[in-house]
Short mmCIF file of N, CA and C in Angstrom, two decimals:
data_model
loop_
_atom_site.label_atom_id
_atom_site.label_comp_id
_atom_site.label_asym_id
_atom_site.label_seq_id
_atom_site.Cartn_x
_atom_site.Cartn_y
_atom_site.Cartn_z
N UNK A 235 0.93 -1.22 0.19
CA UNK A 235 0.09 -0.28 0.17
C UNK A 235 1.17 1.03 0.39
N UNK A 236 1.93 0.98 0.85
CA UNK A 236 2.57 2.23 0.92
C UNK A 236 3.68 3.04 -0.72
N UNK A 237 4.13 2.02 -0.90
CA UNK A 237 4.78 2.02 -2.36
C UNK A 237 3.78 2.42 -3.27
N UNK A 238 2.49 2.00 -3.39
CA UNK A 238 1.43 2.25 -4.27
C UNK A 238 1.13 3.64 -4.32
N UNK A 239 1.10 3.87 -2.75
CA UNK A 239 0.70 5.76 -2.40
C UNK A 239 2.04 6.45 -2.78
N UNK A 240 3.75 5.99 -2.63
CA UNK A 240 4.61 7.24 -2.95
C UNK A 240 4.45 6.62 -4.52
N UNK A 241 4.03 5.81 -5.39
CA UNK A 241 4.25 5.66 -7.25
C UNK A 241 3.10 6.68 -7.16
N UNK A 242 2.09 7.12 -6.38
CA UNK A 242 0.88 7.46 -7.32
C UNK A 242 1.51 9.54 -6.85
N UNK A 243 1.84 9.40 -5.78
CA UNK A 243 2.47 10.89 -5.26
C UNK A 243 3.57 11.43 -6.60
N UNK A 244 4.30 10.18 -6.72
CA UNK A 244 5.26 10.71 -7.71
C UNK A 244 4.81 11.00 -9.10
N UNK A 245 3.99 10.36 -9.69
CA UNK A 245 3.36 10.26 -10.61
C UNK A 245 2.70 11.86 -10.96
N UNK A 246 2.04 11.84 -9.59
CA UNK A 246 1.24 13.14 -9.77
C UNK A 246 1.98 14.63 -9.92
N UNK A 247 3.01 14.74 -8.96
CA UNK A 247 3.96 15.61 -8.50
C UNK A 247 4.73 15.59 -10.42
N UNK A 248 5.12 14.99 -11.22
CA UNK A 248 5.88 14.52 -12.34
C UNK A 248 4.92 15.15 -13.30
N UNK A 249 3.79 14.95 -13.00
CA UNK A 249 2.69 15.65 -14.26
C UNK A 249 2.22 17.28 -13.63
N UNK A 250 2.34 17.26 -12.49
CA UNK A 250 2.31 18.74 -12.26
C UNK A 250 3.21 19.45 -12.59
N UNK A 251 4.56 18.87 -12.76
CA UNK A 251 6.17 19.95 -13.48
C UNK A 251 6.00 19.67 -14.91
N UNK A 252 5.36 18.43 -15.21
CA UNK A 252 5.18 18.50 -16.94
C UNK A 252 3.93 19.62 -17.39
N UNK A 253 2.85 20.47 -16.44
CA UNK A 253 2.12 20.94 -16.59
C UNK A 253 2.84 21.88 -16.80
N UNK A 254 3.50 22.14 -15.57
CA UNK A 254 4.32 23.88 -15.62
C UNK A 254 4.87 23.97 -17.00
N UNK A 255 5.58 22.98 -17.40
CA UNK A 255 6.59 23.40 -18.57
C UNK A 255 5.85 23.33 -19.70
N UNK A 256 4.69 22.97 -19.77
CA UNK A 256 3.75 22.96 -21.32
C UNK A 256 3.38 24.57 -20.94
N UNK A 257 2.96 25.28 -20.04
CA UNK A 257 2.21 26.37 -19.83
C UNK A 257 3.19 27.04 -19.98
N UNK A 258 4.85 26.61 -19.73
CA UNK A 258 6.12 27.88 -19.87
C UNK A 258 6.11 28.31 -21.02
N UNK A 259 6.46 26.98 -21.73
CA UNK A 259 6.61 26.45 -23.22
C UNK A 259 5.78 27.66 -24.08
N UNK A 260 4.65 26.95 -24.01
CA UNK A 260 3.48 28.16 -24.56
C UNK A 260 3.69 29.99 -24.45
N UNK A 261 3.98 30.21 -23.23
CA UNK A 261 4.25 31.20 -22.92
C UNK A 261 4.85 32.02 -23.24
N UNK A 262 6.27 31.21 -23.81
CA UNK A 262 7.40 31.67 -24.40
C UNK A 262 7.27 31.61 -25.63
N UNK A 263 6.72 30.70 -26.32
CA UNK A 263 6.43 30.72 -27.47
C UNK A 263 5.34 31.88 -28.42
N UNK A 264 3.94 32.12 -27.39
CA UNK A 264 3.41 33.77 -27.57
C UNK A 264 4.60 34.97 -27.56
N UNK A 265 5.51 34.83 -26.75
CA UNK A 265 6.39 36.42 -26.42
C UNK A 265 7.26 36.24 -28.10
N UNK A 266 7.57 34.94 -27.96
CA UNK A 266 8.53 34.88 -29.26
C UNK A 266 7.93 35.44 -30.38
N UNK A 267 6.43 35.06 -30.80
CA UNK A 267 5.69 35.22 -32.14
C UNK A 267 5.09 36.86 -31.56
N UNK A 268 5.40 37.84 -30.67
CA UNK A 268 4.69 38.62 -30.61
C UNK A 268 3.48 38.77 -30.75
N UNK A 269 2.70 37.88 -29.97
CA UNK A 269 1.29 38.12 -29.67
C UNK A 269 0.80 39.36 -29.27
N UNK A 270 -0.19 40.19 -30.27
CA UNK A 270 -0.38 41.28 -29.74
C UNK A 270 -0.85 41.00 -28.38
N UNK A 271 -1.00 42.17 -26.82
CA UNK A 271 -1.42 41.30 -25.61
C UNK A 271 -2.02 42.64 -25.39
N UNK A 272 -2.84 42.87 -24.91
CA UNK A 272 -3.69 44.00 -24.32
C UNK A 272 -2.90 44.96 -23.60
N UNK A 273 -2.88 46.14 -23.14
CA UNK A 273 -1.78 46.94 -22.61
C UNK A 273 -2.66 47.74 -21.84
N UNK A 274 -2.25 47.89 -20.49
CA UNK A 274 -3.26 48.60 -19.50
C UNK A 274 -1.95 49.63 -18.88
N UNK A 275 -2.63 50.46 -18.12
CA UNK A 275 -1.84 51.34 -17.12
C UNK A 275 -1.71 49.89 -15.02
N UNK A 276 -0.50 50.18 -15.84
CA UNK A 276 0.12 49.50 -13.91
C UNK A 276 0.05 50.30 -13.01
N UNK A 277 0.15 49.85 -11.97
CA UNK A 277 0.71 50.47 -10.50
C UNK A 277 1.63 49.51 -10.10
N UNK A 278 3.30 50.35 -10.27
CA UNK A 278 3.56 49.15 -10.00
C UNK A 278 4.25 48.61 -8.36
N UNK A 279 4.07 49.50 -7.44
CA UNK A 279 3.77 48.90 -5.88
C UNK A 279 2.73 48.54 -5.94
N UNK A 280 1.17 49.11 -6.04
CA UNK A 280 0.16 47.96 -5.90
C UNK A 280 -0.05 46.38 -6.42
N UNK A 281 0.66 46.73 -7.72
CA UNK A 281 0.84 45.19 -8.21
C UNK A 281 1.96 44.38 -7.65
N UNK A 282 2.86 45.15 -7.38
CA UNK A 282 3.65 44.25 -6.81
C UNK A 282 3.77 43.78 -5.12
N UNK A 283 2.67 44.14 -4.34
CA UNK A 283 2.41 44.04 -3.17
C UNK A 283 1.02 43.04 -3.63
N UNK A 284 0.64 43.32 -4.26
CA UNK A 284 -0.61 41.90 -4.92
C UNK A 284 0.30 40.37 -5.25
N UNK A 285 1.24 40.64 -6.14
CA UNK A 285 2.04 39.33 -6.30
C UNK A 285 2.78 38.93 -4.80
N UNK A 286 3.09 39.89 -4.26
CA UNK A 286 4.20 39.39 -2.91
C UNK A 286 2.77 38.31 -1.97
N UNK A 287 1.48 39.10 -1.89
CA UNK A 287 0.14 38.31 -0.99
C UNK A 287 0.65 36.96 -1.91
N UNK A 288 0.51 36.73 -2.99
CA UNK A 288 0.08 35.31 -3.48
C UNK A 288 0.86 34.78 -2.79
N UNK A 289 2.31 35.31 -2.46
CA UNK A 289 3.57 34.15 -2.38
C UNK A 289 3.62 33.75 -1.07
N UNK A 290 2.69 34.77 -0.38
CA UNK A 290 2.69 34.53 1.54
C UNK A 290 3.44 33.26 1.98
N UNK A 291 2.59 32.43 1.85
CA UNK A 291 2.86 30.76 1.85
C UNK A 291 4.44 30.37 1.96
N UNK A 292 4.93 30.56 1.04
CA UNK A 292 6.24 30.59 0.50
C UNK A 292 7.21 30.82 0.97
N UNK A 293 7.00 32.78 1.56
CA UNK A 293 7.79 33.18 2.24
C UNK A 293 7.63 32.83 3.77
N UNK A 294 6.63 33.07 4.14
CA UNK A 294 6.34 32.53 5.94
C UNK A 294 6.69 31.14 5.88
N UNK A 295 6.72 30.59 5.29
CA UNK A 295 7.33 28.70 5.64
C UNK A 295 8.95 29.23 5.69
N UNK A 296 9.77 29.61 4.49
CA UNK A 296 11.06 30.25 4.46
C UNK A 296 11.26 31.22 6.10
N UNK A 297 10.68 31.50 6.41
CA UNK A 297 10.78 32.45 7.43
C UNK A 297 11.19 34.58 6.67
N UNK A 298 10.85 34.39 5.77
CA UNK A 298 11.27 35.63 4.99
C UNK A 298 10.69 36.62 5.18
N UNK A 299 11.48 37.73 4.80
CA UNK A 299 10.50 39.38 5.05
C UNK A 299 11.02 39.98 3.79
N UNK A 300 9.59 40.45 3.17
CA UNK A 300 9.79 41.25 1.58
C UNK A 300 9.67 43.08 2.27
N UNK A 301 10.55 42.95 2.21
CA UNK A 301 10.40 44.60 2.12
C UNK A 301 10.58 45.82 1.19
N UNK A 302 9.99 47.10 1.08
CA UNK A 302 10.20 48.12 -0.19
C UNK A 302 11.12 48.99 0.70
N UNK A 303 11.85 49.25 0.09
CA UNK A 303 13.27 50.15 0.23
C UNK A 303 12.76 51.67 0.13
N UNK A 304 11.74 51.84 -0.42
CA UNK A 304 11.50 53.20 -0.65
C UNK A 304 9.88 53.17 -0.55
N UNK A 305 9.63 54.47 -0.84
CA UNK A 305 7.83 55.01 -1.18
C UNK A 305 7.82 55.61 -2.20
N UNK A 306 9.06 55.04 -2.94
CA UNK A 306 8.77 55.78 -4.64
C UNK A 306 7.67 54.42 -5.22
N UNK A 307 7.22 55.10 -6.48
CA UNK A 307 6.08 54.17 -6.98
C UNK A 307 6.09 55.26 -8.55
N UNK A 308 5.28 54.58 -9.55
CA UNK A 308 4.71 54.59 -10.84
C UNK A 308 4.28 54.16 -11.02
N UNK A 309 3.71 54.28 -12.07
CA UNK A 309 2.98 53.99 -13.48
C UNK A 309 3.44 53.20 -14.67
N UNK A 310 3.25 52.16 -15.07
CA UNK A 310 3.48 51.53 -16.68
C UNK A 310 2.66 50.95 -17.10
N UNK A 311 2.63 51.51 -18.33
CA UNK A 311 1.86 50.85 -19.63
C UNK A 311 2.36 49.53 -20.02
N UNK A 312 1.79 48.49 -19.23
CA UNK A 312 2.14 46.86 -19.91
C UNK A 312 0.93 46.24 -19.95
N UNK A 313 0.87 44.75 -20.16
CA UNK A 313 -0.24 43.82 -20.38
C UNK A 313 0.16 43.27 -18.68
N UNK A 314 -0.90 43.05 -18.09
CA UNK A 314 -1.25 43.33 -17.03
C UNK A 314 -0.56 41.48 -16.50
N UNK A 315 -0.98 40.56 -17.33
CA UNK A 315 -0.57 39.33 -17.07
C UNK A 315 1.17 38.88 -17.25
N UNK A 316 1.67 39.58 -18.25
CA UNK A 316 3.02 40.03 -18.46
C UNK A 316 3.93 40.82 -17.33
N UNK A 317 3.47 41.62 -17.01
CA UNK A 317 3.85 42.32 -15.61
C UNK A 317 4.04 41.14 -14.38
N UNK A 318 2.88 40.22 -13.88
CA UNK A 318 2.54 40.04 -12.65
C UNK A 318 3.23 38.41 -13.41
N UNK A 319 3.93 37.97 -14.37
CA UNK A 319 4.63 36.77 -15.02
C UNK A 319 6.16 36.94 -14.49
N UNK A 320 6.61 38.49 -15.23
CA UNK A 320 7.78 38.98 -14.80
C UNK A 320 8.09 39.05 -13.24
N UNK A 321 7.42 39.95 -12.78
CA UNK A 321 8.16 40.27 -11.39
C UNK A 321 7.90 38.64 -10.01
N UNK A 322 6.61 37.75 -10.63
CA UNK A 322 6.24 37.05 -10.22
C UNK A 322 7.46 35.85 -10.06
N UNK A 323 8.36 35.38 -11.22
CA UNK A 323 9.30 34.59 -11.60
C UNK A 323 9.97 35.19 -10.76
N UNK A 324 10.57 36.35 -10.72
CA UNK A 324 11.86 37.48 -9.86
C UNK A 324 11.86 36.86 -8.34
N UNK A 325 10.37 37.06 -8.10
CA UNK A 325 10.37 37.31 -6.89
C UNK A 325 10.41 35.62 -6.44
N UNK A 326 9.79 34.68 -6.91
CA UNK A 326 9.94 33.36 -6.35
C UNK A 326 11.53 33.14 -6.45
N UNK A 327 12.21 33.39 -7.45
CA UNK A 327 13.51 33.08 -7.27
C UNK A 327 14.50 33.29 -6.09
N UNK A 328 14.07 35.09 -5.73
CA UNK A 328 14.73 35.55 -4.45
C UNK A 328 14.56 34.71 -3.33
N UNK A 329 12.57 34.06 -3.18
CA UNK A 329 12.42 33.21 -2.11
C UNK A 329 12.98 32.05 -2.06
N UNK A 330 13.05 31.14 -3.15
CA UNK A 330 13.84 30.13 -3.77
C UNK A 330 15.27 30.12 -3.24
N UNK A 331 16.18 30.88 -3.52
CA UNK A 331 17.42 30.89 -3.58
C UNK A 331 17.66 31.88 -1.82
N UNK A 332 16.74 31.85 -1.86
CA UNK A 332 17.63 33.29 0.03
C UNK A 332 18.00 32.26 1.00
N UNK A 333 18.62 32.60 2.41
CA UNK A 333 18.81 31.98 3.13
C UNK A 333 17.57 32.24 4.12
N UNK A 334 17.85 31.10 4.40
CA UNK A 334 16.31 30.79 5.78
C UNK A 334 16.42 32.59 6.73
N UNK A 335 15.01 32.77 6.71
CA UNK A 335 14.83 33.90 7.84
C UNK A 335 15.52 34.93 7.17
N UNK A 336 15.58 35.15 5.90
CA UNK A 336 16.57 35.93 5.22
C UNK A 336 15.66 37.06 4.61
N UNK A 337 15.93 38.16 3.86
CA UNK A 337 14.69 39.15 3.61
C UNK A 337 15.09 39.76 2.20
N UNK A 338 14.18 40.10 1.42
CA UNK A 338 13.69 40.30 -0.10
C UNK A 338 13.51 41.73 -0.19
N UNK A 339 14.47 42.51 -0.79
CA UNK A 339 14.22 43.93 -0.53
C UNK A 339 14.10 44.08 -2.03
N UNK A 340 12.54 44.88 -2.21
CA UNK A 340 12.47 45.63 -3.79
C UNK A 340 13.04 47.08 -3.45
N UNK A 341 12.90 47.96 -4.38
CA UNK A 341 13.37 49.32 -4.49
C UNK A 341 12.80 49.55 -6.09
N UNK A 342 11.57 50.70 -5.85
CA UNK A 342 11.26 51.25 -6.68
C UNK A 342 12.48 52.67 -7.06
N UNK A 343 12.24 52.87 -8.15
CA UNK A 343 12.67 54.42 -8.39
C UNK A 343 12.03 54.78 -9.81
N UNK A 344 11.43 55.65 -8.83
CA UNK A 344 10.49 56.43 -10.02
C UNK A 344 11.81 57.63 -11.43
N UNK A 345 12.68 58.13 -11.14
CA UNK A 345 13.75 58.77 -11.74
C UNK A 345 14.14 57.97 -12.70
N UNK A 346 13.97 56.71 -12.29
CA UNK A 346 14.69 55.84 -13.21
C UNK A 346 14.35 55.26 -13.81
N UNK A 347 13.02 54.96 -13.52
CA UNK A 347 12.09 54.25 -14.26
C UNK A 347 12.61 52.71 -14.13
N UNK A 348 12.48 52.26 -12.90
CA UNK A 348 13.35 50.90 -12.33
C UNK A 348 13.07 50.31 -11.27
N UNK A 349 12.99 48.81 -11.19
CA UNK A 349 12.53 48.16 -10.67
C UNK A 349 13.76 47.38 -9.89
N UNK A 350 14.24 47.10 -8.69
CA UNK A 350 15.41 45.71 -8.15
C UNK A 350 14.48 45.29 -7.43
N UNK A 351 15.00 43.81 -7.53
CA UNK A 351 14.76 42.98 -6.21
C UNK A 351 15.84 42.48 -5.72
N UNK A 352 16.17 42.54 -4.71
CA UNK A 352 17.70 41.75 -3.98
C UNK A 352 17.12 40.80 -3.30
N UNK A 353 18.17 40.08 -2.82
CA UNK A 353 18.02 38.81 -2.15
C UNK A 353 19.27 38.83 -1.37
N UNK A 354 19.23 37.76 0.21
CA UNK A 354 20.19 37.53 0.78
C UNK A 354 20.65 35.91 0.81
N UNK A 355 20.74 35.54 -0.62
CA UNK A 355 20.94 34.51 -0.78
C UNK A 355 22.38 33.68 -1.05
N UNK A 356 22.00 32.51 -1.48
CA UNK A 356 23.04 31.86 -2.19
C UNK A 356 24.20 32.77 -3.08
N UNK A 357 23.60 33.39 -4.07
CA UNK A 357 24.72 34.57 -5.23
C UNK A 357 24.38 33.21 -5.91
N UNK A 358 24.93 33.96 -7.55
CA UNK A 358 25.04 33.15 -8.10
C UNK A 358 26.72 33.42 -9.13
N UNK A 359 27.32 32.63 -9.73
CA UNK A 359 28.71 32.58 -9.90
C UNK A 359 28.72 32.99 -11.25
N UNK A 360 30.24 34.20 -10.87
CA UNK A 360 30.20 34.98 -12.36
C UNK A 360 29.70 34.37 -13.44
N UNK A 361 30.85 33.40 -13.63
CA UNK A 361 30.02 32.47 -14.84
C UNK A 361 29.16 31.97 -15.62
N UNK A 362 28.47 31.63 -14.57
CA UNK A 362 26.65 31.58 -14.57
C UNK A 362 25.94 33.26 -14.78
N UNK A 363 26.43 33.78 -14.39
CA UNK A 363 25.30 34.98 -14.96
C UNK A 363 24.74 34.93 -16.10
N UNK A 364 25.74 34.61 -17.38
CA UNK A 364 25.67 34.83 -18.76
C UNK A 364 24.73 33.92 -19.22
N UNK A 365 24.34 33.14 -18.40
CA UNK A 365 23.92 31.55 -18.90
C UNK A 365 21.97 31.54 -18.10
N UNK A 366 21.65 32.11 -17.36
CA UNK A 366 21.16 32.51 -16.45
C UNK A 366 19.17 32.58 -17.05
N UNK A 367 19.54 33.66 -18.28
CA UNK A 367 18.36 33.19 -18.86
C UNK A 367 18.19 32.58 -20.13
N UNK A 368 19.09 31.57 -20.14
CA UNK A 368 18.64 30.50 -21.30
C UNK A 368 17.68 29.22 -20.64
N UNK A 369 16.87 28.73 -21.34
CA UNK A 369 15.77 27.49 -21.25
C UNK A 369 16.74 26.58 -20.87
N UNK A 370 15.81 26.57 -19.15
CA UNK A 370 16.47 25.20 -18.78
C UNK A 370 17.68 25.02 -18.15
N UNK A 371 18.15 26.23 -17.93
CA UNK A 371 19.76 26.54 -17.65
C UNK A 371 19.18 26.83 -16.04
N UNK A 372 19.99 25.71 -15.62
CA UNK A 372 19.89 26.11 -13.72
C UNK A 372 21.80 26.09 -12.91
N UNK A 373 21.21 27.40 -12.22
CA UNK A 373 22.68 27.23 -11.61
C UNK A 373 22.57 26.49 -10.16
N UNK A 374 22.00 26.15 -9.56
CA UNK A 374 21.38 25.02 -8.57
C UNK A 374 21.06 24.01 -8.87
N UNK A 375 20.61 23.01 -9.75
CA UNK A 375 20.04 22.12 -10.00
C UNK A 375 18.95 21.46 -9.25
N UNK A 376 19.82 20.86 -7.99
CA UNK A 376 19.32 19.69 -7.11
C UNK A 376 18.11 21.23 -6.16
N UNK A 377 18.57 21.88 -5.66
CA UNK A 377 17.48 22.94 -5.78
C UNK A 377 16.27 23.39 -6.31
N UNK A 378 16.44 23.42 -7.62
CA UNK A 378 15.41 23.47 -8.43
C UNK A 378 14.83 22.58 -8.93
N UNK A 379 15.41 21.74 -8.76
CA UNK A 379 14.33 20.43 -9.18
C UNK A 379 13.27 20.09 -7.47
N UNK A 380 13.81 20.23 -6.34
CA UNK A 380 12.93 20.61 -5.59
C UNK A 380 11.65 20.74 -5.53
N UNK A 381 12.42 22.26 -5.74
CA UNK A 381 10.94 23.17 -5.78
C UNK A 381 10.24 22.93 -6.84
N UNK A 382 10.70 22.20 -7.47
CA UNK A 382 9.76 22.07 -9.02
C UNK A 382 9.47 23.07 -9.63
N UNK A 383 11.16 23.47 -10.34
CA UNK A 383 10.99 24.50 -11.11
C UNK A 383 11.27 23.64 -12.55
N UNK A 384 10.78 24.71 -13.37
CA UNK A 384 11.15 24.11 -14.98
C UNK A 384 12.15 24.45 -15.60
N UNK A 385 12.94 25.67 -15.07
CA UNK A 385 13.62 25.79 -15.54
C UNK A 385 13.62 26.56 -16.82
N UNK A 386 12.68 27.94 -17.02
CA UNK A 386 12.24 28.32 -17.70
C UNK A 386 11.53 29.62 -17.15
N UNK A 387 11.46 30.03 -16.11
CA UNK A 387 11.27 31.42 -15.57
C UNK A 387 11.98 32.83 -15.49
N UNK A 388 13.16 32.32 -15.53
CA UNK A 388 14.16 33.39 -16.52
C UNK A 388 14.43 33.58 -17.39
N UNK A 389 13.61 32.68 -18.53
CA UNK A 389 13.91 32.11 -19.98
C UNK A 389 12.24 33.26 -20.38
N UNK A 390 11.10 33.31 -19.37
CA UNK A 390 10.49 34.29 -19.54
C UNK A 390 10.54 35.33 -19.53
N UNK A 391 11.02 35.58 -18.38
CA UNK A 391 11.46 36.64 -17.76
C UNK A 391 12.20 37.88 -18.90
N UNK A 392 13.21 37.25 -19.33
CA UNK A 392 13.68 37.20 -20.45
C UNK A 392 13.30 38.06 -21.46
N UNK A 393 12.15 37.06 -22.39
CA UNK A 393 11.74 37.68 -23.36
C UNK A 393 10.46 38.18 -23.42
N UNK A 394 9.76 38.56 -22.31
CA UNK A 394 9.35 39.76 -21.60
C UNK A 394 9.32 41.66 -21.93
N UNK A 395 10.50 41.02 -21.07
CA UNK A 395 11.58 42.23 -20.89
C UNK A 395 12.09 42.45 -22.79
N UNK A 396 12.35 41.73 -23.66
CA UNK A 396 12.66 41.77 -24.73
C UNK A 396 11.15 42.46 -25.45
N UNK A 397 10.36 41.76 -25.25
CA UNK A 397 8.79 42.21 -25.99
C UNK A 397 8.33 43.75 -25.69
N UNK A 398 8.93 44.05 -24.78
CA UNK A 398 8.88 45.66 -23.94
C UNK A 398 10.08 46.69 -24.45
N UNK A 399 11.28 45.92 -24.50
CA UNK A 399 12.27 46.97 -24.53
C UNK A 399 12.66 47.20 -23.54
N UNK A 400 12.58 46.20 -22.56
CA UNK A 400 13.29 46.82 -21.39
C UNK A 400 14.72 46.03 -21.06
N UNK A 401 15.22 47.18 -20.03
CA UNK A 401 16.53 46.24 -19.93
C UNK A 401 16.54 45.13 -18.74
N UNK A 402 17.34 44.42 -18.41
CA UNK A 402 17.14 43.72 -17.23
C UNK A 402 18.81 43.56 -17.02
N UNK A 403 19.36 43.14 -15.60
CA UNK A 403 20.34 43.37 -15.60
C UNK A 403 20.69 43.00 -14.16
N UNK A 404 21.75 41.65 -13.99
CA UNK A 404 22.10 40.95 -12.60
C UNK A 404 23.47 41.72 -11.94
N UNK A 405 23.08 41.40 -10.86
CA UNK A 405 24.69 41.38 -10.09
C UNK A 405 24.46 40.41 -9.03
N UNK A 406 25.73 39.74 -8.38
CA UNK A 406 25.16 38.37 -7.65
C UNK A 406 26.79 38.32 -7.29
N UNK A 407 26.57 37.85 -5.42
CA UNK A 407 27.83 37.82 -4.88
C UNK A 407 27.55 36.61 -4.27
N UNK A 408 28.66 35.38 -4.57
CA UNK A 408 28.21 34.13 -3.88
C UNK A 408 28.01 34.59 -2.41
N UNK A 409 27.52 33.83 -1.44
CA UNK A 409 26.97 33.57 -0.33
C UNK A 409 26.18 35.06 0.26
N UNK A 410 26.30 36.44 -0.87
CA UNK A 410 25.62 37.28 -0.27
C UNK A 410 24.82 37.76 -1.20
N UNK A 411 23.75 37.11 -1.88
CA UNK A 411 22.60 37.48 -2.92
C UNK A 411 22.93 38.04 -3.85
N UNK A 412 21.68 38.05 -4.80
CA UNK A 412 21.50 38.33 -6.20
C UNK A 412 20.90 39.69 -6.20
#
């Protein structure tokens, strides 16, 4: 009975992971084909707060805090689903690769019209930084598999940024975060 239950659990987890991969691949395909996406005015801070609320279970489980570095805010014209996918992927990575009881700091800069997300996690080796936006590339393969990642999240982030002609950069220090 226990073996059967374990096999069923493994099958369900594998099917769920495959579903995520298919969804992510479809999303990448639609971004690459530059399908028209309805554009709306999005409040950066308000929408980021909604994303953070949707991730509360994970942040609480890991004892993490998500803080805004300042009171800056601005609006942006973008497809709301794209905005949410972009920042949910980035914040999820900050959660997954953060240290236990760590902090994630979000800095909104109205003057530069930029948003940065900083974690206190494991960091990324310099030689890996140029590859993290590749499909299926994983810096920490074991952790990504445990977290049921697809290896497509940052590829989606890159394609969303390219679609809107946004710039994305990464700075990281091993054992001090990204």
